[in-house]
Coordinates of C-alpha atoms and ligand atoms in Angstrom, one line a residue:
Chain A
M101 CA 9.8 -36.6 -10.1
D102 CA 8.6 -35.4 -13.2
D103 CA 7.5 -31.8 -11.2
A104 CA 11.3 -31.2 -11.2
A105 CA 12.1 -32.5 -14.8
A106 CA 9.9 -29.6 -15.8
R107 CA 11.3 -27.4 -13.4
S108 CA 14.7 -27.0 -15.5
T109 CA 13.4 -26.7 -18.9
Q110 CA 11.7 -23.1 -17.9
S111 CA 12.5 -19.9 -17.1
F112 CA 11.3 -16.9 -15.8
R113 CA 11.6 -13.4 -16.0
I114 CA 10.2 -10.3 -15.2
E115 CA 8.3 -7.1 -17.4
T116 CA 7.0 -4.2 -15.9
A117 CA 4.9 -3.7 -18.2
V118 CA 3.9 -0.5 -20.7
G119 CA 2.3 -2.5 -24.1
S120 CA 4.6 -0.8 -26.4
P121 CA 6.9 1.9 -24.7
R122 CA 7.7 4.1 -27.4
A123 CA 3.8 4.8 -28.7
T124 CA 3.0 5.9 -25.2
A125 CA 6.0 7.9 -24.6
V126 CA 5.0 9.3 -28.3
A127 CA 1.1 9.5 -27.2
V128 CA 2.3 11.6 -23.5
L129 CA 4.6 13.3 -25.6
I130 CA 1.8 14.5 -27.7
I131 CA -0.8 14.8 -25.1
L132 CA 1.5 17.4 -23.1
L133 CA 2.7 19.4 -26.4
A134 CA -0.9 19.7 -27.3
L135 CA -1.7 20.8 -23.6
M136 CA 1.5 23.5 -23.5
L137 CA 0.3 25.1 -26.7
L138 CA -3.3 25.6 -25.9
P139 CA -3.1 28.9 -24.4
T140 CA -2.5 30.4 -28.1
F141 CA -5.9 29.7 -29.4
A142 CA -8.3 29.0 -25.9
G143 CA -9.7 31.5 -23.8
R144 CA -8.9 33.0 -20.6
N145 CA -11.7 31.3 -19.0
L146 CA -11.1 28.0 -20.2
I147 CA -7.5 28.5 -19.0
Q148 CA -8.9 29.8 -15.4
D149 CA -11.4 26.5 -15.6
L150 CA -8.0 24.2 -16.4
I151 CA -5.7 25.7 -14.0
F152 CA -8.0 24.8 -11.2
L153 CA -8.5 21.1 -12.8
F154 CA -4.9 20.7 -12.5
Y155 CA -4.4 21.5 -9.3
M156 CA -7.3 20.0 -8.1
L157 CA -6.0 16.2 -9.7
A158 CA -2.5 17.1 -8.7
L159 CA -4.2 17.6 -4.7
A160 CA -6.3 14.0 -5.6
Q161 CA -3.2 11.9 -6.8
C162 CA -1.6 13.2 -4.1
W163 CA -4.2 12.0 -1.4
N164 CA -4.6 8.8 -3.5
L165 CA -0.9 8.1 -2.6
L166 CA -1.6 8.9 0.6
A167 CA -4.6 7.3 1.3
G168 CA -5.4 4.7 -1.2
Y169 CA -2.0 3.0 -1.0
A170 CA -0.4 3.9 2.2
G171 CA -4.0 4.0 4.6
L172 CA -3.0 7.0 6.0
I173 CA -6.6 8.9 5.8
S174 CA -5.6 12.0 6.3
V175 CA -8.4 15.2 6.3
G176 CA -5.9 17.5 7.2
Q177 CA -3.9 18.0 3.7
Q178 CA -4.9 21.9 3.9
A179 CA -2.4 22.0 6.5
F180 CA 0.2 22.3 3.5
V181 CA -1.8 23.8 0.7
G182 CA -1.8 26.5 3.3
L183 CA 1.6 26.2 4.7
G184 CA 2.4 26.7 0.9
G185 CA 0.4 29.3 0.1
Y186 CA 1.5 31.0 2.7
L187 CA 5.4 30.3 2.3
L188 CA 4.7 31.4 -0.9
F189 CA 3.4 34.9 0.5
A190 CA 6.1 35.5 2.8
L191 CA 9.3 34.6 0.4
T192 CA 7.5 37.0 -2.0
L193 CA 6.5 39.7 -0.1
I194 CA 8.8 39.8 3.0
A195 CA 12.1 38.3 1.7
G196 CA 11.4 39.1 -2.0
L197 CA 12.3 36.1 -3.8
N198 CA 11.5 35.0 -7.0
P199 CA 8.0 33.6 -7.4
L200 CA 9.0 30.8 -9.1
L201 CA 11.6 30.0 -6.8
A202 CA 9.4 30.0 -3.7
I203 CA 7.2 27.2 -4.8
L204 CA 10.0 25.2 -4.8
L205 CA 11.0 26.2 -1.5
A206 CA 7.7 26.1 0.1
G207 CA 7.8 22.1 -1.4
L208 CA 11.0 21.5 0.3
V209 CA 9.9 23.1 3.5
S210 CA 6.7 21.5 3.7
A211 CA 8.7 18.5 3.6
L212 CA 11.0 19.3 6.6
I213 CA 7.5 20.3 8.6
A214 CA 5.7 17.6 7.6
L215 CA 8.4 15.1 9.3
P216 CA 7.9 16.6 12.8
T217 CA 4.5 16.8 12.0
A218 CA 4.3 12.8 11.0
L219 CA 6.2 11.7 14.4
I220 CA 3.5 13.4 16.3
V221 CA 0.1 11.8 14.4
F222 CA 1.9 9.0 13.4
R223 CA 1.1 7.9 17.0
L224 CA -2.3 7.9 16.2
R225 CA -4.4 5.0 14.7
G226 CA -7.4 5.0 12.6
A227 CA -9.9 7.3 12.9
Y228 CA -7.5 8.9 15.9
F229 CA -4.9 9.4 12.9
A230 CA -7.5 11.3 11.1
I231 CA -8.9 13.3 13.8
G232 CA -5.2 14.5 14.7
T233 CA -4.3 15.2 10.9
W234 CA -7.1 18.2 11.1
V235 CA -6.1 19.3 14.4
V236 CA -2.9 19.8 13.3
A237 CA -4.1 21.8 10.1
E238 CA -6.0 23.7 12.9
V239 CA -3.3 24.5 14.8
Y240 CA -1.4 25.7 11.2
R241 CA -4.4 28.0 11.0
L242 CA -4.2 29.6 14.1
V243 CA -0.5 29.8 14.4
F244 CA -0.5 31.7 11.0
A245 CA -3.4 34.1 11.9
Q246 CA -0.9 35.5 14.5
V247 CA 1.2 36.2 12.0
K248 CA 0.8 40.0 11.7
P249 CA 3.3 40.9 8.5
L250 CA 1.1 38.2 6.5
G251 CA -2.3 39.9 7.6
G252 CA -2.9 38.1 10.7
G253 CA -6.5 37.2 10.6
T254 CA -7.7 38.7 7.7
G255 CA -4.6 37.6 5.7
T256 CA -3.2 39.7 2.6
S257 CA -2.6 40.1 -0.5
L258 CA -0.1 39.8 -3.6
T259 CA 1.5 43.2 -4.8
P260 CA 1.5 43.6 -8.3
S261 CA 5.1 43.8 -8.1
V262 CA 4.8 40.3 -7.2
T263 CA 2.5 38.8 -9.6
S264 CA 3.8 40.5 -12.5
S265 CA 8.0 39.7 -11.7
V266 CA 6.6 36.0 -12.6
P267 CA 9.3 35.1 -15.7
G268 CA 8.2 34.8 -18.9
I269 CA 5.2 37.3 -18.5
E270 CA 6.5 40.0 -20.5
W271 CA 7.9 37.1 -23.0
V272 CA 3.9 35.7 -22.9
K273 CA 2.6 39.4 -23.6
T274 CA 4.1 40.2 -26.4
L275 CA 4.6 36.8 -28.1
L276 CA 0.5 36.2 -27.6
D277 CA 0.0 39.7 -27.6
V278 CA -2.7 39.7 -24.8
R279 CA -2.8 42.3 -21.6
A280 CA -0.9 41.6 -18.5
P281 CA -3.4 39.8 -16.5
A282 CA -4.0 36.9 -19.0
A283 CA -0.2 36.6 -19.5
R284 CA 0.3 35.8 -15.6
D285 CA -3.2 33.0 -16.1
I286 CA -1.1 31.7 -18.9
V287 CA 2.0 31.5 -16.9
S288 CA 0.2 30.3 -14.0
Y289 CA -1.1 27.6 -16.3
W290 CA 2.0 26.6 -17.7
V291 CA 3.3 25.9 -14.1
A292 CA 0.0 24.1 -13.1
L293 CA 1.0 22.1 -15.8
A294 CA 4.0 21.0 -15.0
L295 CA 3.4 20.8 -11.7
L296 CA 0.4 18.3 -12.3
A297 CA 3.4 16.7 -14.7
G298 CA 5.4 16.1 -11.9
T299 CA 3.1 15.2 -9.8
L300 CA 1.8 12.5 -12.0
A301 CA 5.5 10.9 -12.9
A302 CA 6.8 11.3 -9.7
V303 CA 3.7 9.1 -8.7
Y304 CA 3.8 6.4 -11.4
F305 CA 7.6 5.9 -10.9
I306 CA 7.0 5.8 -7.2
L307 CA 4.3 3.1 -8.2
R308 CA 6.8 1.3 -10.4
S309 CA 9.6 0.8 -9.0
R310 CA 9.9 -1.7 -5.2
R311 CA 8.5 0.9 -2.8
G312 CA 5.3 0.3 -5.3
L313 CA 5.2 -3.1 -5.0
A314 CA 4.9 -2.6 -1.2
L315 CA 2.5 0.3 -1.0
G316 CA 0.0 -1.9 -3.7
A317 CA 0.2 -4.6 -0.5
I318 CA 0.3 -2.1 1.8
R319 CA -3.3 -0.9 0.3
D320 CA -4.4 -4.7 -0.1
H321 CA -3.6 -5.5 3.2
E322 CA -1.3 -4.0 5.7
A323 CA -0.6 -6.7 8.3
A324 CA 0.5 -9.2 5.8
A325 CA 2.6 -6.7 4.0
A326 CA 4.7 -6.3 7.5
G327 CA 4.9 -10.0 8.1
L328 CA 6.7 -10.5 4.7
G329 CA 9.5 -7.8 5.8
V330 CA 7.5 -4.4 4.4
D331 CA 9.0 -1.7 6.8
I332 CA 5.2 -0.7 7.1
Y333 CA 6.4 2.7 9.3
R334 CA 9.6 4.0 7.0
I335 CA 7.3 3.6 3.8
K336 CA 4.5 5.3 5.0
L337 CA 6.4 8.2 6.5
A338 CA 8.2 8.5 3.3
V339 CA 4.5 9.3 1.2
Y340 CA 3.3 11.3 4.2
V341 CA 6.9 13.9 3.7
A342 CA 6.9 13.4 -0.2
T343 CA 3.0 14.2 -0.5
A344 CA 3.7 17.0 2.1
A345 CA 6.3 18.1 -0.3
M346 CA 4.0 17.9 -3.4
T347 CA 1.0 19.2 -1.5
G348 CA 2.4 22.6 -0.5
M349 CA 4.3 23.5 -4.2
I350 CA 0.7 23.1 -5.4
G351 CA -0.6 25.0 -2.4
A352 CA 1.7 27.9 -3.4
L353 CA 1.1 27.5 -6.7
I354 CA -2.5 28.1 -5.8
Y355 CA -2.2 31.2 -4.1
L356 CA 0.3 32.6 -6.2
Q357 CA -2.7 32.1 -9.1
K358 CA -5.1 33.3 -6.8
A359 CA -2.8 36.5 -5.6
R360 CA -4.7 37.2 -1.6
I361 CA -4.4 34.4 1.3
S362 CA -6.5 34.5 4.5
P363 CA -6.0 31.9 6.7
D364 CA -9.7 30.5 6.7
A365 CA -9.4 30.2 2.8
A366 CA -5.7 28.9 2.9
F367 CA -6.3 26.0 5.6
S368 CA -10.2 25.0 4.4
V369 CA -11.0 21.5 4.6
L370 CA -14.2 21.6 2.5
D371 CA -11.8 23.2 -0.5
W372 CA -8.4 21.1 -0.5
T373 CA -9.3 18.0 1.5
A374 CA -13.7 17.5 1.4
Y375 CA -12.9 18.3 -2.2
V376 CA -10.1 16.1 -2.7
I377 CA -11.5 13.3 -1.0
F378 CA -14.6 13.4 -3.0
I379 CA -12.9 13.5 -6.0
V380 CA -10.4 10.5 -5.1
V381 CA -14.1 8.8 -4.1
I382 CA -16.1 8.8 -6.9
G383 CA -12.8 8.3 -9.3
G384 CA -11.7 5.4 -7.4
I385 CA -9.4 5.0 -4.7
G386 CA -6.3 3.4 -4.8
T387 CA -5.7 3.2 -8.1
M388 CA -4.2 6.5 -10.4
E389 CA -6.7 6.3 -13.1
G390 CA -9.7 7.1 -10.8
P391 CA -8.5 10.3 -9.5
V392 CA -7.7 11.5 -13.0
I393 CA -12.0 10.4 -13.7
G394 CA -13.1 12.2 -10.9
A395 CA -11.2 15.6 -11.2
I396 CA -13.0 15.5 -14.9
V397 CA -16.3 15.0 -12.8
F398 CA -15.7 16.9 -10.2
Y399 CA -14.5 20.1 -12.9
L400 CA -18.1 19.6 -14.6
L401 CA -20.1 19.8 -11.8
Q402 CA -18.6 22.8 -10.4
R403 CA -18.6 24.7 -13.3
Y404 CA -22.2 24.2 -14.3
L405 CA -23.7 23.5 -11.0
A406 CA -21.4 25.3 -8.5
D407 CA -23.8 28.0 -8.5
F408 CA -26.8 26.2 -7.0
G409 CA -25.1 27.2 -3.7
A410 CA -25.8 24.6 -0.9
S411 CA -27.7 22.8 -2.8
Y412 CA -24.8 21.9 -4.8
L413 CA -23.4 20.6 -1.5
I414 CA -25.4 18.2 -1.3
L415 CA -25.8 16.9 -4.9
L416 CA -22.0 16.3 -4.4
G417 CA -22.6 14.6 -0.7
T418 CA -25.6 12.4 -2.3
L419 CA -23.9 11.3 -5.5
G420 CA -20.2 10.4 -3.6
I421 CA -22.7 7.8 -0.9
V422 CA -24.5 6.7 -4.3
I423 CA -21.5 5.4 -5.8
M424 CA -19.8 4.4 -2.4
L425 CA -22.7 2.1 -1.7
F426 CA -23.4 0.8 -5.3
A427 CA -20.0 1.0 -6.8
P428 CA -17.2 0.8 -4.1
R429 CA -14.2 1.0 -6.6
G430 CA -15.4 4.3 -7.7
L431 CA -16.4 5.1 -11.9
W432 CA -12.6 3.9 -13.0
G433 CA -13.4 0.9 -11.2
L434 CA -16.9 -0.1 -13.2
V435 CA -14.8 0.7 -16.5
A436 CA -11.4 -0.9 -15.9
D437 CA -13.2 -4.4 -14.4
R438 CA -15.7 -4.6 -17.5
Y439 CA -12.7 -4.3 -20.1
D440 CA -9.3 -4.2 -18.0
L441 CA -8.2 -1.0 -18.8
T442 CA -5.3 0.8 -17.5
L443 CA -4.0 4.1 -18.5
F444 CA -0.9 3.7 -15.9
P445 CA 0.4 0.3 -16.4
T446 CA 2.7 -0.6 -13.1
R447 CA 1.6 -4.3 -13.6
R448 CA 4.6 -6.6 -12.9
R449 CA 3.9 -9.8 -15.3
L450 CA 5.9 -12.9 -15.2
I451 CA 7.5 -14.6 -18.1
I452 CA 8.0 -18.1 -18.6
R453 CA 10.1 -19.2 -21.5
D454 CA 11.0 -22.8 -22.7
R455 CA 14.9 -23.2 -21.8
E456 CA 16.0 -23.9 -25.0
D457 CA 19.0 -26.1 -24.1
G458 CA 16.9 -27.9 -21.6
Chain B
M220 CA 18.2 -24.8 18.4
L221 CA 16.7 -22.5 15.4
L222 CA 13.5 -22.0 17.4
E223 CA 13.6 -21.9 21.4
V224 CA 10.7 -20.6 22.9
A225 CA 10.7 -20.3 26.9
G226 CA 8.2 -20.0 29.2
L227 CA 5.9 -18.0 26.3
K228 CA 2.8 -16.5 28.0
K229 CA -0.4 -14.6 26.7
S230 CA -3.5 -13.6 28.0
F231 CA -6.1 -11.6 26.4
G232 CA -8.0 -10.3 29.8
S233 CA -8.7 -13.2 31.6
I234 CA -8.8 -16.1 29.1
V235 CA -5.1 -17.6 29.2
V236 CA -4.0 -18.6 25.7
A237 CA -0.2 -20.0 25.8
D238 CA 0.3 -20.7 29.2
D239 CA 3.6 -21.5 29.9
L240 CA 4.8 -22.5 26.6
D241 CA 8.3 -24.5 25.8
L242 CA 8.9 -25.6 22.4
V243 CA 12.4 -26.2 20.2
V244 CA 12.6 -26.7 16.9
A245 CA 16.6 -27.3 15.6
P246 CA 17.4 -26.9 12.5
G247 CA 16.0 -28.7 9.6
E248 CA 13.4 -30.6 12.0
A249 CA 9.7 -30.6 11.0
V250 CA 7.5 -30.3 13.7
G251 CA 3.4 -31.2 14.1
I252 CA 1.2 -29.5 16.1
I253 CA -2.2 -30.5 17.0
G254 CA -5.0 -29.2 19.3
P255 CA -8.9 -28.8 19.8
N256 CA -10.4 -25.9 17.9
G257 CA -9.5 -22.7 20.7
A258 CA -6.2 -24.6 22.1
G259 CA -4.5 -21.5 21.1
K260 CA -2.5 -23.0 18.0
T261 CA -2.8 -19.9 15.6
T262 CA -2.1 -17.6 18.9
L263 CA 1.5 -19.1 19.3
F264 CA 2.2 -18.8 15.4
N265 CA 1.4 -15.1 16.1
L266 CA 3.4 -14.3 18.9
I267 CA 6.5 -16.2 17.0
A268 CA 5.7 -14.3 13.5
G269 CA 2.6 -11.9 14.0
G270 CA 3.8 -9.5 16.1
L271 CA 1.3 -10.1 18.9
A272 CA 3.5 -9.3 22.5
P273 CA 3.8 -11.9 24.7
T274 CA 2.3 -11.6 28.3
A275 CA 5.6 -13.5 29.9
G276 CA 8.2 -15.2 28.6
Y277 CA 10.4 -15.0 25.0
F278 CA 11.5 -16.7 22.3
R279 CA 14.9 -17.2 20.7
F280 CA 15.3 -17.9 16.4
D281 CA 18.8 -18.4 15.4
G282 CA 20.2 -17.5 18.3
R283 CA 19.4 -14.4 19.1
D284 CA 16.4 -13.0 21.2
F285 CA 13.5 -11.9 18.9
T286 CA 10.8 -11.5 21.1
G287 CA 10.5 -7.0 20.8
V288 CA 11.4 -7.8 17.0
P289 CA 9.5 -5.8 14.8
L290 CA 7.4 -8.2 12.0
Q291 CA 9.6 -7.4 9.0
G292 CA 12.8 -8.0 11.1
R293 CA 11.4 -11.8 12.1
C294 CA 10.5 -12.5 8.4
R295 CA 14.0 -11.1 6.9
A296 CA 15.7 -12.9 9.5
G297 CA 14.1 -16.5 8.3
I298 CA 10.3 -16.8 9.7
G299 CA 7.8 -17.4 7.0
R300 CA 4.4 -18.5 8.0
T301 CA 1.4 -19.1 6.4
H302 CA -1.8 -17.9 7.6
Q303 CA -5.1 -19.7 8.9
I304 CA -7.7 -17.5 7.0
P305 CA -5.4 -16.3 3.5
Q306 CA -4.8 -13.0 3.9
P307 CA -3.3 -12.6 0.1
F308 CA -3.1 -8.8 -1.5
E309 CA -6.1 -9.3 -3.8
K310 CA -5.1 -6.8 -6.5
L311 CA -2.4 -7.8 -6.8
T312 CA -1.6 -10.5 -9.3
V313 CA -0.1 -14.0 -8.0
F314 CA 2.9 -13.1 -9.0
E315 CA 3.1 -9.8 -7.7
N316 CA 2.5 -11.4 -4.0
L317 CA 5.1 -13.5 -4.2
L318 CA 7.6 -10.5 -5.3
V319 CA 6.2 -8.6 -2.1
G320 CA 7.6 -11.5 0.1
A321 CA 10.7 -12.0 -2.3
V322 CA 12.3 -8.2 -2.7
Y323 CA 11.1 -7.1 1.4
G324 CA 12.0 -10.9 3.0
R325 CA 15.4 -11.1 1.1
R326 CA 15.7 -7.6 0.1
K327 CA 16.6 -8.5 -3.7
T328 CA 16.0 -6.5 -7.1
E329 CA 12.9 -7.8 -8.6
A330 CA 14.6 -8.7 -11.6
A331 CA 17.0 -10.9 -9.5
V332 CA 14.1 -13.0 -7.5
A333 CA 12.0 -13.5 -11.0
Q334 CA 13.4 -17.2 -11.6
S335 CA 12.7 -18.4 -8.0
C336 CA 9.5 -17.1 -7.4
G337 CA 8.4 -19.0 -10.7
E338 CA 10.0 -22.0 -9.7
I339 CA 7.9 -21.5 -6.2
L340 CA 4.9 -20.9 -8.5
E341 CA 5.3 -23.8 -10.8
R342 CA 6.2 -26.2 -7.6
L343 CA 2.7 -25.2 -5.8
G344 CA 1.0 -25.6 -9.3
L345 CA -0.3 -22.0 -9.1
L346 CA 2.1 -20.7 -12.5
K347 CA -1.2 -21.0 -14.7
R348 CA -2.1 -18.7 -11.9
A349 CA 0.7 -16.2 -12.2
N350 CA -1.1 -13.0 -14.0
T351 CA -3.9 -13.3 -12.3
L352 CA -5.5 -11.1 -9.5
A353 CA -5.0 -13.0 -6.3
G354 CA -8.5 -11.8 -5.5
S355 CA -10.3 -14.3 -8.0
L356 CA -8.5 -17.1 -6.8
T357 CA -10.5 -20.0 -4.8
L358 CA -10.1 -20.8 -1.4
L359 CA -7.8 -24.1 -1.8
E360 CA -5.3 -21.7 -4.8
R361 CA -5.3 -18.8 -1.9
K362 CA -3.9 -21.6 0.4
R363 CA -1.1 -22.2 -2.0
L364 CA -0.7 -18.9 -2.5
E365 CA -0.4 -18.7 1.1
M366 CA 2.4 -21.4 1.2
A367 CA 4.2 -19.5 -2.0
R368 CA 4.7 -16.4 -0.7
A369 CA 5.8 -17.8 2.6
L370 CA 8.3 -19.5 1.0
A371 CA 9.6 -16.7 -1.7
T372 CA 10.9 -15.0 1.3
A373 CA 13.6 -18.6 1.6
P374 CA 12.9 -19.1 5.5
K375 CA 14.6 -20.8 7.3
L376 CA 11.4 -22.3 9.4
L377 CA 8.5 -22.1 7.7
L378 CA 4.9 -22.3 10.0
L379 CA 1.7 -23.7 8.3
D380 CA -1.1 -22.9 10.0
E381 CA -3.7 -25.3 8.3
I382 CA -3.0 -25.7 5.0
A383 CA -4.8 -29.5 4.4
G384 CA -8.1 -28.9 5.5
G385 CA -10.5 -29.6 2.6
L386 CA -8.5 -31.1 0.1
T387 CA -9.2 -34.5 -1.4
E388 CA -7.3 -37.4 -1.0
G389 CA -4.8 -36.5 -4.3
E390 CA -4.2 -33.3 -3.3
C391 CA -3.3 -34.2 0.1
S392 CA -1.0 -36.1 -1.0
E393 CA 0.2 -33.7 -3.5
L394 CA 0.9 -31.5 -0.5
V395 CA 2.7 -34.1 1.4
A396 CA 5.1 -34.8 -1.3
T397 CA 5.6 -30.6 -1.7
I398 CA 6.3 -30.5 1.9
R399 CA 8.6 -33.2 1.6
E400 CA 10.7 -31.7 -0.7
I401 CA 10.8 -28.6 1.0
R402 CA 11.8 -29.7 3.5
Q403 CA 14.7 -31.6 1.7
T404 CA 16.1 -28.0 1.0
G405 CA 16.5 -27.6 4.5
V406 CA 13.4 -25.7 5.4
A407 CA 12.4 -26.7 9.5
I408 CA 9.1 -26.4 9.7
L409 CA 6.1 -26.2 12.8
W410 CA 2.9 -26.9 11.3
I411 CA -0.4 -27.0 12.4
E412 CA -2.9 -29.8 11.3
H413 CA -5.9 -30.8 12.1
V414 CA -5.7 -34.1 9.1
V415 CA -3.4 -36.1 11.1
H416 CA -2.7 -38.6 9.0
A417 CA -1.5 -36.1 6.8
L418 CA 0.6 -34.4 9.8
L419 CA 2.1 -37.6 10.2
A420 CA 3.4 -38.8 7.1
V421 CA 5.8 -35.8 7.5
I422 CA 7.1 -35.1 10.6
D423 CA 9.5 -35.8 13.0
R424 CA 7.9 -34.9 16.5
L425 CA 4.6 -34.2 17.7
V426 CA 3.3 -31.1 19.9
V427 CA 0.3 -31.6 21.3
L428 CA -1.6 -27.7 22.8
N429 CA -4.6 -27.9 25.1
F430 CA -6.2 -24.9 26.6
G431 CA -2.5 -23.2 25.8
R432 CA -0.6 -25.8 27.7
K433 CA 2.0 -28.2 26.4
I434 CA 0.2 -31.4 27.2
A435 CA 2.4 -33.7 24.8
D436 CA 5.8 -33.7 22.9
G437 CA 7.5 -36.4 21.4
V438 CA 7.7 -39.2 18.6
P439 CA 4.8 -38.7 16.9
K440 CA 3.2 -42.1 16.9
Q441 CA 4.0 -42.3 20.7
V442 CA 2.2 -38.7 21.2
M443 CA -0.8 -40.3 19.4
Q444 CA -1.4 -43.4 22.1
L445 CA -0.6 -41.3 25.2
P446 CA -4.6 -41.3 26.6
E447 CA -4.7 -37.9 27.2
V448 CA -4.6 -36.9 23.3
H449 CA -6.3 -40.0 22.3
Q450 CA -9.6 -38.4 24.4
I451 CA -9.0 -34.9 22.9
Y452 CA -8.8 -36.8 20.1
M453 CA -11.3 -38.5 20.0
G454 CA -14.2 -37.5 17.0
I455 CA -11.5 -35.3 15.7
E456 CA -9.8 -37.6 13.4
A457 CA -11.0 -41.6 12.7
Ligands
ATP762 N1 -7.3 -10.6 19.3 C1 -7.5 -12.0 20.6 N2 -8.5 -11.1 21.2 C2 -9.3 -11.7 22.1 N3 -9.0 -13.5 22.2 C3 -8.6 -13.8 21.6 C4 -7.7 -13.2 20.6 N4 -7.3 -14.2 19.2 C5 -7.3 -15.3 19.9 N5 -8.5 -15.1 20.7 C6 -8.8 -16.3 21.5 O1 -8.1 -17.5 22.1 C7 -8.1 -18.4 21.7 C8 -7.0 -19.3 20.8 O2 -7.4 -19.1 20.2 P1 -6.5 -19.8 18.2 O3 -7.2 -19.0 17.4 O4 -4.8 -19.6 18.8 O5 -6.9 -21.2 18.7 P2 -6.6 -22.2 17.7 O6 -5.6 -23.7 18.4 O7 -5.6 -22.0 16.1 O8 -8.0 -23.0 17.2 P3 -8.1 -23.5 15.3 O9 -7.9 -24.3 15.7 O10 -10.1 -23.0 16.2 O11 -7.5 -22.1 14.7 C9 -9.7 -18.3 21.2 O12 -10.6 -18.9 22.5 C10 -9.7 -17.6 20.7 O13 -11.0 -16.9 21.1
MG763 MG1 -6.0 -22.0 14.1

């Protein structure tokens, strides 16, 4: 059979593509370095805006992995933002730990708490899962409102001794010749940059790994993925716990920067889930690029239109609906479809070669 | 026996779609299933490989009771299937679709399965489409992808659900040749098909379902002669 003959003359291998790995690595390093050095000349307003952009983008990447890939449409991620924030306050104010260490621990504890939480909410499907996650977040909010040492329902503030105990502040003050509040912002900016870079790298490497293959399959057709041997429950659980850890660390950073926490703000579904969903949906769900575009658009809207109050929210809602109707794959989808672009290549290509020896 | 279905029953509310089904498939055997629309053929596949829980009865695979085994375990044990309505991962490429089955169904690394995935794509004429998105395939290509993806899991038993519909005469004989080739590698086949002449060119045994019941099971030529089968098949196959 000539079919069989043809088979023996070709060899196949896989290439998980980055066009030119070295050029990409250099570009990534240059961007990182530029962002790291930005505070040496940027004003304080820009630094504060970028902290906001960075943590919203990091949150969006987490939610995108959760909802866009693993199909876990959670509307309760504020549970982990608030948990991380409150853990930071507890660990610094009560336990007297260093804030940076507290951020790491907040991630760890969030993961530990996500595990039993998952065992409850994973019993629910579809819309019930979404509502379940929200209810869990509300329970967390009510619980923290009872913790008197952390201010109960009205909340509390970080003491100046805590906010100034972040390593590097003195160093920034002398090196860049700025005052303490500006120096604190700059250190927070670096932490936010590190968390964002860490989140992007984590999501990217998950998507490139064999887990990523399964996540792409689950995103496109969950039942078919299960039928091909993918253990759906296990992967979803892993994603839920991992994103909880990242979200908890981001929450800790957010509240280190804000220096004031209250249950209503820390467990706000609007701030930490609705806006995040907006970012992912307008940017393009189920891609890594989508949340990047969405976060930038959201930042610009927030920056220039937030003063309009209620009409700003109506505008956000309208924009979200228009994009869902006319560009269901988001703004990135519009671009990617036309130019076959990717910023975070995860494609596995089959490379075909004729065998030399036949 | 590779597959042993015993007293399997499934009802959706008051409709019974699998009624006390018994069926065996020996290792390497090719068995065809025919029956009118709605007879419960796809449902039988969903009970064996689709995570549909039976109302009563059980089935064994490779000597083990598989009735309560989760979906991923069935695939890993060697049950591969195609879907009557193709279910590709649309935003993955054709090659990546196969990789999912090969990596998870066989518990291997991506690099270790690349060669066999390439060979399967070549055998099914999908090599040129290897690096295109599965969402852009035509219906016929999607059906071939279903088969390629199932083969990538290295099944011992391959369940095929209506893969010959809509093919030209030439394509159909190509498909028959491909399935014969697969058989020669020792894979057992359970094939639901309305295109009976394609089925008869491959199978050792023919099973007829009607209203969820098995009404015949035996040598294909003889089964086709049975009056009750004849009656059902009037007008379906010339
Ligand atoms: N999930 C379900 N809920 C309710 N009824 C169902 C379900 N799945 C299948 N059925 C019904 O069961 C019956 C058998 O369906 P099935 O798909 O198994 O038929 P089939 O023999 O594969 O038919 P076809 O030749 O058209 O593919 C049909 O009447 C169908 O409507
Ligand atoms: Mg069917």
